[in-house]
Amino acid sequence: MQEINSHIMNVGKNQVVSITYELTVDGNVMETVKSENPLTFLFGAGNLLPKFESHLDGLLENDPFEFKLSSEDAYGSHNKDAVVSVPLKAFEVDGKVDEDLLRVGNTIPMLDSSGRRMNGIVLEKSSESVRMDFNHPLAGSDLHFKGTVVGIREATTDEIKHGHTHSDKNCDDCNDPDCDHKD
Ligand code: ZN
C-alpha cells in the first residue's frame, strides 16, 4: 500500500511546472530541453498548447510522459496562402539587399501591414522577389513529445495575477518583455 503524503503535488492549475522533453517530428529531433535548463511554466494559464497541458495534467514529480499531438492540436495545417512572394525591394536597405540575410532556409523577422511581428522562412530567391513561408515552422507536423516532470511548486499570487512564472519574487526578473505588470 502506498503511503499517503499530503505534500505530494500533482500537476494542475496555478502550479509552476518544470519539464524536460524531446520533441521529434517524423523521427527527427526538433528540440531537446534538458534538466540543466528545463521548461518552466505556469500551468493552466494558456502559456502552452492546451492539448500539451492536458497530457501533463495530474502527473507527479519525476513522472515520465510520452504523447503525440496531431497538427490540428498543435500549430495547425500548412496554409498555402501564407506562402507569398515578397518584392526584393522590400529588403533593400539604403538601396542594397543583404544577400546573406536572404539565404534559402533563413528565418527573417518581419512586420505585416498591421505591424504584427511574424517570421518568414526564405524558400526561393529570384532577381525580383523572394518566396517566403510565413507558416509556423511546425505547421502541418504531428508532434511527438517524450519527457519527464522535473519540478512542481505552488505559484505565487503575483505569478497567478501575471499569468507567467517569475524567476524570483520580483517581476523585474521574469525576463518577459511583454509583462505590463511591473511595479
Ligand atoms: Zn510578471
PDB file of C-alpha atoms and ligand atoms in Angstrom:
ATOM      1  CA  MET A   1       0.000   0.000   0.000  1.00  0.00           C
ATOM      2  CA  GLN A   2       1.199   3.482  -0.794  1.00  0.00           C
ATOM      3  CA  GLU A   3       1.818   5.911   1.985  1.00  0.00           C
ATOM      4  CA  ILE A   4      -0.446   8.931   1.875  1.00  0.00           C
ATOM      5  CA  ASN A   5       1.605  12.076   1.861  1.00  0.00           C
ATOM      6  CA  SER A   6      -0.188  15.403   1.922  1.00  0.00           C
ATOM      7  CA  HIS A   7       2.857  17.121   0.372  1.00  0.00           C
ATOM      8  CA  ILE A   8       2.583  15.215  -2.867  1.00  0.00           C
ATOM      9  CA  MET A   9       1.642  17.620  -5.609  1.00  0.00           C
ATOM     10  CA  ASN A  10       0.059  16.850  -8.916  1.00  0.00           C
ATOM     11  CA  VAL A  11       0.445  18.976 -11.992  1.00  0.00           C
ATOM     12  CA  GLY A  12      -2.575  21.273 -12.067  1.00  0.00           C
ATOM     13  CA  LYS A  13      -3.880  24.800 -12.383  1.00  0.00           C
ATOM     14  CA  ASN A  14      -1.896  27.578 -10.694  1.00  0.00           C
ATOM     15  CA  GLN A  15       1.185  25.450 -10.289  1.00  0.00           C
ATOM     16  CA  VAL A  16       4.596  26.166 -11.676  1.00  0.00           C
ATOM     17  CA  VAL A  17       5.699  23.078 -13.532  1.00  0.00           C
ATOM     18  CA  SER A  18       9.172  22.264 -14.845  1.00  0.00           C
ATOM     19  CA  ILE A  19       9.652  19.662 -17.531  1.00  0.00           C
ATOM     20  CA  THR A  20      12.355  18.228 -19.725  1.00  0.00           C
ATOM     21  CA  TYR A  21      11.444  16.787 -23.088  1.00  0.00           C
ATOM     22  CA  GLU A  22      12.468  15.831 -26.545  1.00  0.00           C
ATOM     23  CA  LEU A  23      10.310  16.869 -29.476  1.00  0.00           C
ATOM     24  CA  THR A  24      10.506  14.726 -32.585  1.00  0.00           C
ATOM     25  CA  VAL A  25       8.716  15.088 -35.909  1.00  0.00           C
ATOM     26  CA  ASP A  26       8.779  12.016 -38.158  1.00  0.00           C
ATOM     27  CA  GLY A  27      11.651  10.660 -36.081  1.00  0.00           C
ATOM     28  CA  ASN A  28      13.754  13.815 -36.415  1.00  0.00           C
ATOM     29  CA  VAL A  29      14.668  15.574 -33.190  1.00  0.00           C
ATOM     30  CA  MET A  30      13.430  19.180 -33.432  1.00  0.00           C
ATOM     31  CA  GLU A  31      14.024  20.324 -29.871  1.00  0.00           C
ATOM     32  CA  THR A  32      15.688  18.985 -26.737  1.00  0.00           C
ATOM     33  CA  VAL A  33      15.045  20.512 -23.316  1.00  0.00           C
ATOM     34  CA  LYS A  34      17.431  19.141 -20.712  1.00  0.00           C
ATOM     35  CA  SER A  35      17.344  19.152 -16.912  1.00  0.00           C
ATOM     36  CA  GLU A  36      20.058  21.854 -16.716  1.00  0.00           C
ATOM     37  CA  ASN A  37      17.622  24.262 -18.303  1.00  0.00           C
ATOM     38  CA  PRO A  38      14.104  22.828 -18.061  1.00  0.00           C
ATOM     39  CA  LEU A  39      10.986  24.459 -19.461  1.00  0.00           C
ATOM     40  CA  THR A  40       9.257  26.098 -16.502  1.00  0.00           C
ATOM     41  CA  PHE A  41       5.755  27.437 -16.959  1.00  0.00           C
ATOM     42  CA  LEU A  42       2.591  28.373 -15.120  1.00  0.00           C
ATOM     43  CA  PHE A  43       0.166  25.548 -15.726  1.00  0.00           C
ATOM     44  CA  GLY A  44      -3.366  26.367 -16.906  1.00  0.00           C
ATOM     45  CA  ALA A  45      -2.606  29.953 -17.934  1.00  0.00           C
ATOM     46  CA  GLY A  46      -2.561  29.403 -21.675  1.00  0.00           C
ATOM     47  CA  ASN A  47       1.214  29.533 -21.992  1.00  0.00           C
ATOM     48  CA  LEU A  48       1.469  26.210 -23.800  1.00  0.00           C
ATOM     49  CA  LEU A  49      -0.707  24.401 -26.309  1.00  0.00           C
ATOM     50  CA  PRO A  50      -3.889  23.330 -24.449  1.00  0.00           C
ATOM     51  CA  LYS A  51      -3.573  19.712 -25.609  1.00  0.00           C
ATOM     52  CA  PHE A  52       0.027  19.665 -24.466  1.00  0.00           C
ATOM     53  CA  GLU A  53      -1.029  20.738 -20.979  1.00  0.00           C
ATOM     54  CA  SER A  54      -3.882  18.246 -20.819  1.00  0.00           C
ATOM     55  CA  HIS A  55      -1.395  15.406 -21.283  1.00  0.00           C
ATOM     56  CA  LEU A  56       0.561  16.606 -18.238  1.00  0.00           C
ATOM     57  CA  ASP A  57      -2.468  17.249 -16.012  1.00  0.00           C
ATOM     58  CA  GLY A  58      -2.310  15.226 -12.809  1.00  0.00           C
ATOM     59  CA  LEU A  59       1.236  13.925 -13.204  1.00  0.00           C
ATOM     60  CA  LEU A  60       3.619  13.814 -10.246  1.00  0.00           C
ATOM     61  CA  GLU A  61       7.194  14.987  -9.996  1.00  0.00           C
ATOM     62  CA  ASN A  62       9.539  12.546 -11.766  1.00  0.00           C
ATOM     63  CA  ASP A  63       6.680  11.098 -13.788  1.00  0.00           C
ATOM     64  CA  PRO A  64       7.626  10.409 -17.392  1.00  0.00           C
ATOM     65  CA  PHE A  65       5.300  11.312 -20.239  1.00  0.00           C
ATOM     66  CA  GLU A  66       5.057  10.482 -23.893  1.00  0.00           C
ATOM     67  CA  PHE A  67       2.339  11.550 -26.309  1.00  0.00           C
ATOM     68  CA  LYS A  68       1.620  12.714 -29.813  1.00  0.00           C
ATOM     69  CA  LEU A  69      -0.169  15.878 -30.850  1.00  0.00           C
ATOM     70  CA  SER A  70      -1.693  15.961 -34.289  1.00  0.00           C
ATOM     71  CA  SER A  71      -1.062  19.135 -36.261  1.00  0.00           C
ATOM     72  CA  GLU A  72      -4.689  20.222 -35.629  1.00  0.00           C
ATOM     73  CA  ASP A  73      -3.981  20.145 -31.887  1.00  0.00           C
ATOM     74  CA  ALA A  74      -0.615  21.835 -32.348  1.00  0.00           C
ATOM     75  CA  TYR A  75       0.226  24.514 -34.917  1.00  0.00           C
ATOM     76  CA  GLY A  76      -2.445  23.757 -37.487  1.00  0.00           C
ATOM     77  CA  SER A  77      -2.136  22.675 -41.070  1.00  0.00           C
ATOM     78  CA  HIS A  78       0.198  24.285 -43.549  1.00  0.00           C
ATOM     79  CA  ASN A  79      -1.615  27.261 -45.098  1.00  0.00           C
ATOM     80  CA  LYS A  80      -0.752  27.815 -48.752  1.00  0.00           C
ATOM     81  CA  ASP A  81      -1.890  31.444 -48.522  1.00  0.00           C
ATOM     82  CA  ALA A  82       0.886  32.069 -46.022  1.00  0.00           C
ATOM     83  CA  VAL A  83       3.470  31.365 -48.713  1.00  0.00           C
ATOM     84  CA  VAL A  84       3.968  34.658 -50.507  1.00  0.00           C
ATOM     85  CA  SER A  85       6.279  36.413 -52.928  1.00  0.00           C
ATOM     86  CA  VAL A  86       7.842  39.497 -51.414  1.00  0.00           C
ATOM     87  CA  PRO A  87       9.412  42.003 -53.813  1.00  0.00           C
ATOM     88  CA  LEU A  88      13.170  42.134 -53.412  1.00  0.00           C
ATOM     89  CA  LYS A  89      12.836  45.885 -52.957  1.00  0.00           C
ATOM     90  CA  ALA A  90      11.196  45.258 -49.584  1.00  0.00           C
ATOM     91  CA  PHE A  91      14.549  44.007 -48.314  1.00  0.00           C
ATOM     92  CA  GLU A  92      16.573  46.936 -49.574  1.00  0.00           C
ATOM     93  CA  VAL A  93      18.393  48.985 -47.018  1.00  0.00           C
ATOM     94  CA  ASP A  94      19.979  52.105 -48.484  1.00  0.00           C
ATOM     95  CA  GLY A  95      19.371  50.650 -51.956  1.00  0.00           C
ATOM     96  CA  LYS A  96      21.184  47.413 -51.164  1.00  0.00           C
ATOM     97  CA  VAL A  97      19.952  43.925 -50.402  1.00  0.00           C
ATOM     98  CA  ASP A  98      21.761  41.892 -47.785  1.00  0.00           C
ATOM     99  CA  GLU A  99      22.423  38.661 -49.709  1.00  0.00           C
ATOM    100  CA  ASP A 100      23.433  36.821 -46.521  1.00  0.00           C
ATOM    101  CA  LEU A 101      20.074  37.563 -44.979  1.00  0.00           C
ATOM    102  CA  LEU A 102      18.155  36.126 -47.926  1.00  0.00           C
ATOM    103  CA  ARG A 103      19.780  32.700 -47.974  1.00  0.00           C
ATOM    104  CA  VAL A 104      17.315  29.883 -48.588  1.00  0.00           C
ATOM    105  CA  GLY A 105      16.238  28.425 -45.245  1.00  0.00           C
ATOM    106  CA  ASN A 106      16.884  31.593 -43.248  1.00  0.00           C
ATOM    107  CA  THR A 107      14.193  32.820 -40.894  1.00  0.00           C
ATOM    108  CA  ILE A 108      13.604  36.556 -41.123  1.00  0.00           C
ATOM    109  CA  PRO A 109      11.524  38.533 -38.618  1.00  0.00           C
ATOM    110  CA  MET A 110       9.181  40.889 -40.469  1.00  0.00           C
ATOM    111  CA  LEU A 111       6.183  43.105 -39.832  1.00  0.00           C
ATOM    112  CA  ASP A 112       2.853  42.614 -41.541  1.00  0.00           C
ATOM    113  CA  SER A 113       0.692  45.512 -42.748  1.00  0.00           C
ATOM    114  CA  SER A 114      -0.869  45.921 -39.290  1.00  0.00           C
ATOM    115  CA  GLY A 115       2.512  45.976 -37.586  1.00  0.00           C
ATOM    116  CA  ARG A 116       2.435  42.492 -36.123  1.00  0.00           C
ATOM    117  CA  ARG A 117       5.679  40.586 -35.936  1.00  0.00           C
ATOM    118  CA  MET A 118       5.887  37.426 -37.983  1.00  0.00           C
ATOM    119  CA  ASN A 119       8.703  35.135 -39.017  1.00  0.00           C
ATOM    120  CA  GLY A 120       9.183  34.188 -42.636  1.00  0.00           C
ATOM    121  CA  ILE A 121      11.388  31.403 -43.954  1.00  0.00           C
ATOM    122  CA  VAL A 122      13.157  32.058 -47.258  1.00  0.00           C
ATOM    123  CA  LEU A 123      12.133  29.374 -49.773  1.00  0.00           C
ATOM    124  CA  GLU A 124      13.454  30.781 -53.019  1.00  0.00           C
ATOM    125  CA  LYS A 125      15.046  33.955 -54.316  1.00  0.00           C
ATOM    126  CA  SER A 126      14.903  35.393 -57.806  1.00  0.00           C
ATOM    127  CA  SER A 127      16.244  38.657 -59.200  1.00  0.00           C
ATOM    128  CA  GLU A 128      12.962  40.377 -58.386  1.00  0.00           C
ATOM    129  CA  SER A 129      11.341  38.643 -55.484  1.00  0.00           C
ATOM    130  CA  VAL A 130      11.728  36.291 -52.566  1.00  0.00           C
ATOM    131  CA  ARG A 131       9.298  33.440 -51.906  1.00  0.00           C
ATOM    132  CA  MET A 132       8.676  33.254 -48.194  1.00  0.00           C
ATOM    133  CA  ASP A 133       6.725  30.904 -45.960  1.00  0.00           C
ATOM    134  CA  PHE A 134       5.048  32.623 -43.007  1.00  0.00           C
ATOM    135  CA  ASN A 135       3.584  29.435 -41.553  1.00  0.00           C
ATOM    136  CA  HIS A 136       4.737  28.340 -38.129  1.00  0.00           C
ATOM    137  CA  PRO A 137       7.779  26.086 -38.734  1.00  0.00           C
ATOM    138  CA  LEU A 138       5.836  23.209 -37.158  1.00  0.00           C
ATOM    139  CA  ALA A 139       2.589  23.816 -39.086  1.00  0.00           C
ATOM    140  CA  GLY A 140       1.364  20.626 -40.717  1.00  0.00           C
ATOM    141  CA  SER A 141       3.509  18.455 -38.444  1.00  0.00           C
ATOM    142  CA  ASP A 142       2.425  15.860 -35.916  1.00  0.00           C
ATOM    143  CA  LEU A 143       4.482  16.404 -32.782  1.00  0.00           C
ATOM    144  CA  HIS A 144       5.847  13.597 -30.654  1.00  0.00           C
ATOM    145  CA  PHE A 145       6.839  14.586 -27.118  1.00  0.00           C
ATOM    146  CA  LYS A 146       8.726  12.428 -24.664  1.00  0.00           C
ATOM    147  CA  GLY A 147       9.866  13.794 -21.336  1.00  0.00           C
ATOM    148  CA  THR A 148       9.737  13.992 -17.556  1.00  0.00           C
ATOM    149  CA  VAL A 149       8.144  16.276 -14.994  1.00  0.00           C
ATOM    150  CA  VAL A 150      11.152  17.536 -13.035  1.00  0.00           C
ATOM    151  CA  GLY A 151       9.503  20.027 -10.692  1.00  0.00           C
ATOM    152  CA  ILE A 152       6.170  21.224  -9.352  1.00  0.00           C
ATOM    153  CA  ARG A 153       5.567  24.085  -6.950  1.00  0.00           C
ATOM    154  CA  GLU A 154       2.716  26.354  -5.975  1.00  0.00           C
ATOM    155  CA  ALA A 155       2.617  29.593  -7.976  1.00  0.00           C
ATOM    156  CA  THR A 156       2.868  32.873  -6.085  1.00  0.00           C
ATOM    157  CA  THR A 157      -0.062  35.291  -6.041  1.00  0.00           C
ATOM    158  CA  ASP A 158       1.833  37.593  -8.414  1.00  0.00           C
ATOM    159  CA  GLU A 159       2.579  34.796 -10.838  1.00  0.00           C
ATOM    160  CA  ILE A 160      -1.092  33.852 -10.982  1.00  0.00           C
ATOM    161  CA  LYS A 161      -2.030  37.520 -11.444  1.00  0.00           C
ATOM    162  CA  HIS A 162       0.513  37.975 -14.241  1.00  0.00           C
ATOM    163  CA  GLY A 163      -0.139  34.635 -15.903  1.00  0.00           C
ATOM    164  CA  HIS A 164       3.526  33.655 -16.051  1.00  0.00           C
ATOM    165  CA  THR A 165       6.347  32.463 -13.835  1.00  0.00           C
ATOM    166  CA  HIS A 166       8.875  34.666 -12.132  1.00  0.00           C
ATOM    167  CA  SER A 167      12.446  33.516 -11.674  1.00  0.00           C
ATOM    168  CA  ASP A 168      12.432  35.480  -8.418  1.00  0.00           C
ATOM    169  CA  LYS A 169       9.664  37.040  -6.367  1.00  0.00           C
ATOM    170  CA  ASN A 170      10.173  40.252  -8.283  1.00  0.00           C
ATOM    171  CA  CYS A 171       8.549  40.610 -11.678  1.00  0.00           C
ATOM    172  CA  ASP A 172      11.540  42.621 -12.909  1.00  0.00           C
ATOM    173  CA  ASP A 173      13.337  39.302 -13.026  1.00  0.00           C
ATOM    174  CA  CYS A 174      10.712  37.481 -15.003  1.00  0.00           C
ATOM    175  CA  ASN A 175      12.516  38.446 -18.246  1.00  0.00           C
ATOM    176  CA  ASP A 176       9.237  38.756 -20.014  1.00  0.00           C
ATOM    177  CA  PRO A 177       9.287  41.880 -22.215  1.00  0.00           C
ATOM    178  CA  ASP A 178       5.514  41.576 -22.655  1.00  0.00           C
ATOM    179  CA  CYS A 179       4.842  41.798 -18.939  1.00  0.00           C
ATOM    180  CA  ASP A 180       2.999  45.036 -18.294  1.00  0.00           C
ATOM    181  CA  HIS A 181       2.524  44.335 -14.617  1.00  0.00           C
ATOM    182  CA  LYS A 182       5.936  45.504 -13.463  1.00  0.00           C
ATOM    183  CA  ASP A 183       5.680  47.530 -10.309  1.00  0.00           C
TER     184      ASP A 183
HETATM  185 ZN    ZN B   1       5.310  39.225 -14.178  1.00  0.00          ZN
END
